[in-house]
Amino acid sequence: GQNIDQPTEMTATEGAIVQINCTYQTSGFNGLFWYQQHAGEAPTFLSYNVLDGLEEKGRFSSFLSRSKGYSYLLLKELQMKDSASYLCAVMDSNYQLIWGAGTKLIIKP
Amino acid sequence: GAVVSQHPSRVICKSGTSVKIECRSLDFQATTMFWYRQFPKKSLMLMATSNEGSKATYEQGVEKDKFLINHASLTLSTLTVTSAHPEDSSFYICSARRPPGQREGPQETQYFGPGTRLLVL
């Protein structure tokens, strides 16, 4: 079967760095997405990785290792507004998005 | 990023009535739109894939006669929940996939509407 695993919840301190991991097992791979979803709102696109390595975009970076079926989202200089759920999604060989359950990130002052 | 709107944002209806939710891509033509539902603290659940000018493809377990999807134009898809029941209460979210050739972001990125919160009494 297809499976996306990510931690249910994480807590971090304002100004710190946090890494949210995602492991996947899917039938084929056509890229991995990270989305941010604030409570009661729809997801917003953060990043896309299809090749191995690190993609940096401001305070957010996303890493992919296809051989390990592993990705992480790195958030630096955390702000209170970063409190949200972070969804990992993998596009399989049929170009279907397989969604993880999301990681709820709690930022404390 | 691309802009997708959804209307209404919230709706309360009586059991047995039908509710229509509209999803519009405002700044691009979307040949493919997706409809999701999400229960509290749960992940997104894909209900159906909507292709302009053709019938929607429903995921296993989703009743196509209950959740009617119409993708009549490249910028509009509608989801109608027919004969709604309290168990249909949920957060419904649409997304649109930007067509190839756009410079910003990967082709397969889905851009989400703000969602519609449905409460059936």
Tab-separated table of C-alpha atoms in Angstrom:
chain	number	residue	atom	x	y	z
A	1	GLY	CA	0.000	0.000	0.000
A	2	GLN	CA	0.936	3.638	-0.155
A	3	ASN	CA	1.952	5.365	3.023
A	4	ILE	CA	3.130	8.757	4.177
A	5	ASP	CA	4.407	9.116	7.745
A	6	GLN	CA	5.021	12.335	9.605
A	7	PRO	CA	4.919	13.174	13.310
A	8	THR	CA	1.515	14.146	14.652
A	9	GLU	CA	2.654	17.122	16.654
A	10	MET	CA	5.807	19.097	17.393
A	11	THR	CA	6.560	21.990	19.713
A	12	ALA	CA	9.257	24.605	19.207
A	13	THR	CA	10.268	27.979	20.585
A	14	GLU	CA	9.941	31.308	18.821
A	15	GLY	CA	13.202	32.194	17.088
A	16	ALA	CA	14.444	28.601	17.018
A	17	ILE	CA	14.759	26.068	14.201
A	18	VAL	CA	12.526	23.038	13.700
A	19	GLN	CA	12.747	20.098	11.312
A	20	ILE	CA	9.612	18.198	10.312
A	21	ASN	CA	10.312	14.785	8.829
A	22	CYS	CA	8.301	12.848	6.287
A	23	THR	CA	8.889	9.297	5.107
A	24	TYR	CA	6.991	7.737	2.268
A	25	GLN	CA	6.311	4.497	0.463
A	26	THR	CA	4.438	5.002	-2.776
A	27	SER	CA	3.954	3.337	-6.124
A	28	GLY	CA	6.223	5.533	-8.168
A	29	PHE	CA	7.379	9.037	-7.450
A	30	ASN	CA	6.760	12.265	-9.300
A	31	GLY	CA	7.644	14.759	-6.648
A	32	LEU	CA	7.015	15.664	-3.030
A	33	PHE	CA	5.099	18.701	-1.838
A	34	TRP	CA	4.934	20.523	1.453
A	35	TYR	CA	1.861	22.562	2.305
A	36	GLN	CA	1.060	24.763	5.279
A	37	GLN	CA	-2.443	24.744	6.715
A	38	HIS	CA	-3.590	27.118	9.415
A	39	ALA	CA	-6.508	26.004	11.542
A	40	GLY	CA	-9.799	26.397	9.709
A	41	GLU	CA	-8.121	27.369	6.459
A	42	ALA	CA	-7.159	25.586	3.265
A	43	PRO	CA	-3.585	24.451	2.585
A	44	THR	CA	-1.105	26.777	0.918
A	45	PHE	CA	1.786	25.583	-1.203
A	46	LEU	CA	5.245	25.807	0.365
A	47	SER	CA	7.662	23.719	-1.649
A	48	TYR	CA	8.187	21.019	-4.211
A	49	ASN	CA	11.111	18.595	-4.507
A	50	VAL	CA	11.587	16.104	-7.295
A	51	LEU	CA	15.387	15.780	-7.256
A	52	ASP	CA	17.582	14.871	-4.299
A	53	GLY	CA	18.926	17.722	-2.276
A	54	LEU	CA	17.953	20.866	-0.470
A	55	GLU	CA	15.683	23.591	-1.805
A	56	GLU	CA	15.846	26.847	0.110
A	57	LYS	CA	13.152	29.489	0.052
A	58	GLY	CA	13.612	32.206	2.638
A	59	ARG	CA	13.137	30.859	6.151
A	60	PHE	CA	11.855	27.550	4.814
A	61	SER	CA	13.935	24.775	3.253
A	62	SER	CA	12.911	21.347	2.024
A	63	PHE	CA	15.143	18.327	1.571
A	64	LEU	CA	14.594	15.141	-0.383
A	65	SER	CA	16.331	11.761	-0.528
A	66	ARG	CA	14.556	9.535	-3.011
A	67	SER	CA	16.668	6.474	-2.205
A	68	LYS	CA	15.613	6.714	1.438
A	69	GLY	CA	12.019	7.751	0.764
A	70	TYR	CA	12.600	10.691	3.068
A	71	SER	CA	12.032	14.405	3.143
A	72	TYR	CA	12.151	17.117	5.739
A	73	LEU	CA	10.897	20.666	6.006
A	74	LEU	CA	13.209	22.997	7.907
A	75	LEU	CA	11.819	26.181	9.400
A	76	LYS	CA	14.276	28.768	10.687
A	77	GLU	CA	13.789	31.846	12.879
A	78	LEU	CA	10.407	30.592	13.945
A	79	GLN	CA	7.617	33.109	14.314
A	80	MET	CA	4.321	32.728	16.130
A	81	LYS	CA	2.517	32.839	12.785
A	82	ASP	CA	4.298	29.614	11.808
A	83	SER	CA	1.989	27.757	14.180
A	84	ALA	CA	0.077	25.563	11.751
A	85	SER	CA	-0.164	22.051	10.378
A	86	TYR	CA	2.391	21.052	7.785
A	87	LEU	CA	1.270	18.517	5.224
A	88	CYS	CA	3.612	16.283	3.265
A	89	ALA	CA	2.219	14.942	-0.018
A	90	VAL	CA	3.795	12.670	-2.617
A	91	MET	CA	2.752	12.448	-6.238
A	92	ASP	CA	2.734	8.810	-7.326
A	93	SER	CA	3.228	7.249	-10.740
A	94	ASN	CA	-0.359	8.093	-11.701
A	95	TYR	CA	0.169	11.745	-10.734
A	96	GLN	CA	-2.155	11.275	-7.784
A	97	LEU	CA	-1.275	13.160	-4.629
A	98	ILE	CA	-0.938	10.937	-1.562
A	99	TRP	CA	-1.344	13.020	1.576
A	100	GLY	CA	0.224	12.596	4.979
A	101	ALA	CA	-1.925	13.279	8.033
A	102	GLY	CA	-0.028	16.463	8.764
A	103	THR	CA	2.205	17.648	11.586
A	104	LYS	CA	0.767	20.202	13.952
A	105	LEU	CA	3.498	22.653	14.886
A	106	ILE	CA	3.054	24.600	18.103
A	107	ILE	CA	5.275	27.638	18.614
A	108	LYS	CA	5.823	28.858	22.161
A	109	PRO	CA	7.125	32.313	23.088
B	1	GLY	CA	0.862	32.158	-6.476
B	2	ALA	CA	-2.300	31.199	-8.276
B	3	VAL	CA	-5.650	32.315	-6.857
B	4	VAL	CA	-8.581	29.982	-6.337
B	5	SER	CA	-11.839	31.146	-4.817
B	6	GLN	CA	-14.575	29.107	-3.253
B	7	HIS	CA	-18.132	30.071	-2.401
B	8	PRO	CA	-19.789	29.977	0.020
B	9	SER	CA	-17.248	29.928	2.824
B	10	ARG	CA	-19.795	28.658	5.313
B	11	VAL	CA	-23.228	27.134	4.906
B	12	ILE	CA	-25.772	25.736	7.310
B	13	CYS	CA	-28.609	23.726	5.849
B	14	LYS	CA	-31.389	21.433	6.894
B	15	SER	CA	-31.155	17.706	6.457
B	16	GLY	CA	-32.516	16.616	3.090
B	17	THR	CA	-31.680	19.788	1.208
B	18	SER	CA	-29.020	20.213	-1.458
B	19	VAL	CA	-26.048	22.520	-1.269
B	20	LYS	CA	-23.927	23.777	-4.162
B	21	ILE	CA	-20.324	24.851	-3.676
B	22	GLU	CA	-18.490	26.765	-6.379
B	23	CYS	CA	-14.768	26.689	-7.049
B	24	ARG	CA	-13.180	29.214	-9.391
B	25	SER	CA	-9.639	29.640	-10.600
B	26	LEU	CA	-9.284	33.391	-10.900
B	27	ASP	CA	-6.014	33.916	-12.732
B	28	PHE	CA	-5.498	30.792	-14.791
B	29	GLN	CA	-7.468	28.221	-16.739
B	30	ALA	CA	-7.645	24.959	-14.865
B	31	THR	CA	-8.297	21.883	-16.927
B	32	THR	CA	-8.225	19.811	-13.754
B	33	MET	CA	-9.769	20.599	-10.395
B	34	PHE	CA	-9.955	18.454	-7.293
B	35	TRP	CA	-12.491	18.196	-4.502
B	36	TYR	CA	-11.427	17.208	-0.991
B	37	ARG	CA	-13.130	16.897	2.329
B	38	GLN	CA	-11.404	17.170	5.655
B	39	PHE	CA	-12.603	16.170	9.090
B	40	PRO	CA	-11.221	17.921	12.165
B	41	LYS	CA	-7.586	17.066	12.845
B	42	LYS	CA	-7.527	14.682	9.910
B	43	SER	CA	-5.742	14.802	6.605
B	44	LEU	CA	-7.271	15.771	3.306
B	45	MET	CA	-9.382	13.095	1.667
B	46	LEU	CA	-9.643	13.294	-2.113
B	47	MET	CA	-13.251	12.887	-3.204
B	48	ALA	CA	-13.006	13.335	-6.950
B	49	THR	CA	-10.997	14.698	-9.828
B	50	SER	CA	-12.857	17.039	-12.119
B	51	ASN	CA	-11.782	17.484	-15.724
B	52	GLU	CA	-13.240	20.246	-17.841
B	53	GLY	CA	-15.761	18.965	-20.319
B	54	SER	CA	-15.838	15.386	-19.067
B	55	LYS	CA	-17.235	13.366	-16.205
B	56	ALA	CA	-15.535	13.532	-12.858
B	57	THR	CA	-13.492	10.618	-11.587
B	58	TYR	CA	-14.615	9.643	-8.107
B	59	GLU	CA	-12.494	7.985	-5.480
B	60	GLN	CA	-13.513	4.653	-4.070
B	61	GLY	CA	-16.250	4.971	-1.503
B	62	VAL	CA	-17.486	8.362	-2.701
B	63	GLU	CA	-21.074	8.282	-3.964
B	64	LYS	CA	-21.193	10.057	-7.301
B	65	ASP	CA	-24.992	10.437	-7.142
B	66	LYS	CA	-24.698	12.168	-3.810
B	67	PHE	CA	-21.771	14.415	-4.629
B	68	LEU	CA	-22.458	15.835	-8.074
B	69	ILE	CA	-19.524	17.511	-9.756
B	70	ASN	CA	-19.756	19.732	-12.800
B	71	HIS	CA	-16.707	21.258	-14.461
B	72	ALA	CA	-18.445	23.297	-17.124
B	73	SER	CA	-15.671	25.730	-17.907
B	74	LEU	CA	-11.929	26.113	-17.497
B	75	THR	CA	-12.422	28.373	-14.511
B	76	LEU	CA	-15.377	26.881	-12.686
B	77	SER	CA	-16.155	23.576	-11.014
B	78	THR	CA	-19.144	22.970	-8.755
B	79	LEU	CA	-19.827	20.365	-6.104
B	80	THR	CA	-23.451	19.740	-5.153
B	81	VAL	CA	-24.130	17.765	-2.017
B	82	THR	CA	-27.565	16.290	-2.641
B	83	SER	CA	-29.995	15.330	0.112
B	84	ALA	CA	-27.487	16.367	2.734
B	85	HIS	CA	-27.363	14.577	6.071
B	86	PRO	CA	-25.601	15.519	9.311
B	87	GLU	CA	-22.775	13.085	8.518
B	88	ASP	CA	-22.005	15.183	5.432
B	89	SER	CA	-20.995	18.049	7.703
B	90	SER	CA	-17.361	18.689	6.943
B	91	PHE	CA	-14.817	21.091	5.506
B	92	TYR	CA	-14.883	20.854	1.710
B	93	ILE	CA	-11.885	22.194	-0.177
B	94	CYS	CA	-11.299	22.485	-3.888
B	95	SER	CA	-7.993	22.846	-5.652
B	96	ALA	CA	-6.953	23.644	-9.175
B	97	ARG	CA	-3.903	22.426	-11.016
B	98	ARG	CA	-2.187	25.031	-13.065
B	99	PRO	CA	-1.678	24.096	-16.708
B	100	PRO	CA	1.794	23.471	-18.123
B	101	GLY	CA	3.813	26.378	-19.367
B	102	GLN	CA	3.467	28.567	-16.317
B	103	ARG	CA	6.739	29.756	-14.910
B	104	GLU	CA	5.962	29.887	-11.247
B	105	GLY	CA	6.219	26.596	-9.395
B	106	PRO	CA	6.029	23.064	-10.736
B	107	GLN	CA	3.345	22.091	-13.181
B	108	GLU	CA	1.701	19.627	-10.855
B	109	THR	CA	1.174	22.058	-7.985
B	110	GLN	CA	-2.348	22.245	-6.699
B	111	TYR	CA	-3.613	25.589	-5.473
B	112	PHE	CA	-6.369	25.441	-2.951
B	113	GLY	CA	-9.496	27.460	-2.488
B	114	PRO	CA	-10.232	28.760	1.009
B	115	GLY	CA	-12.649	25.932	1.753
B	116	THR	CA	-16.358	25.667	2.583
B	117	ARG	CA	-17.504	24.656	6.002
B	118	LEU	CA	-20.785	22.765	5.723
B	119	LEU	CA	-23.025	22.099	8.696
B	120	VAL	CA	-26.111	19.990	8.152
B	121	LEU	CA	-28.686	20.171	10.906
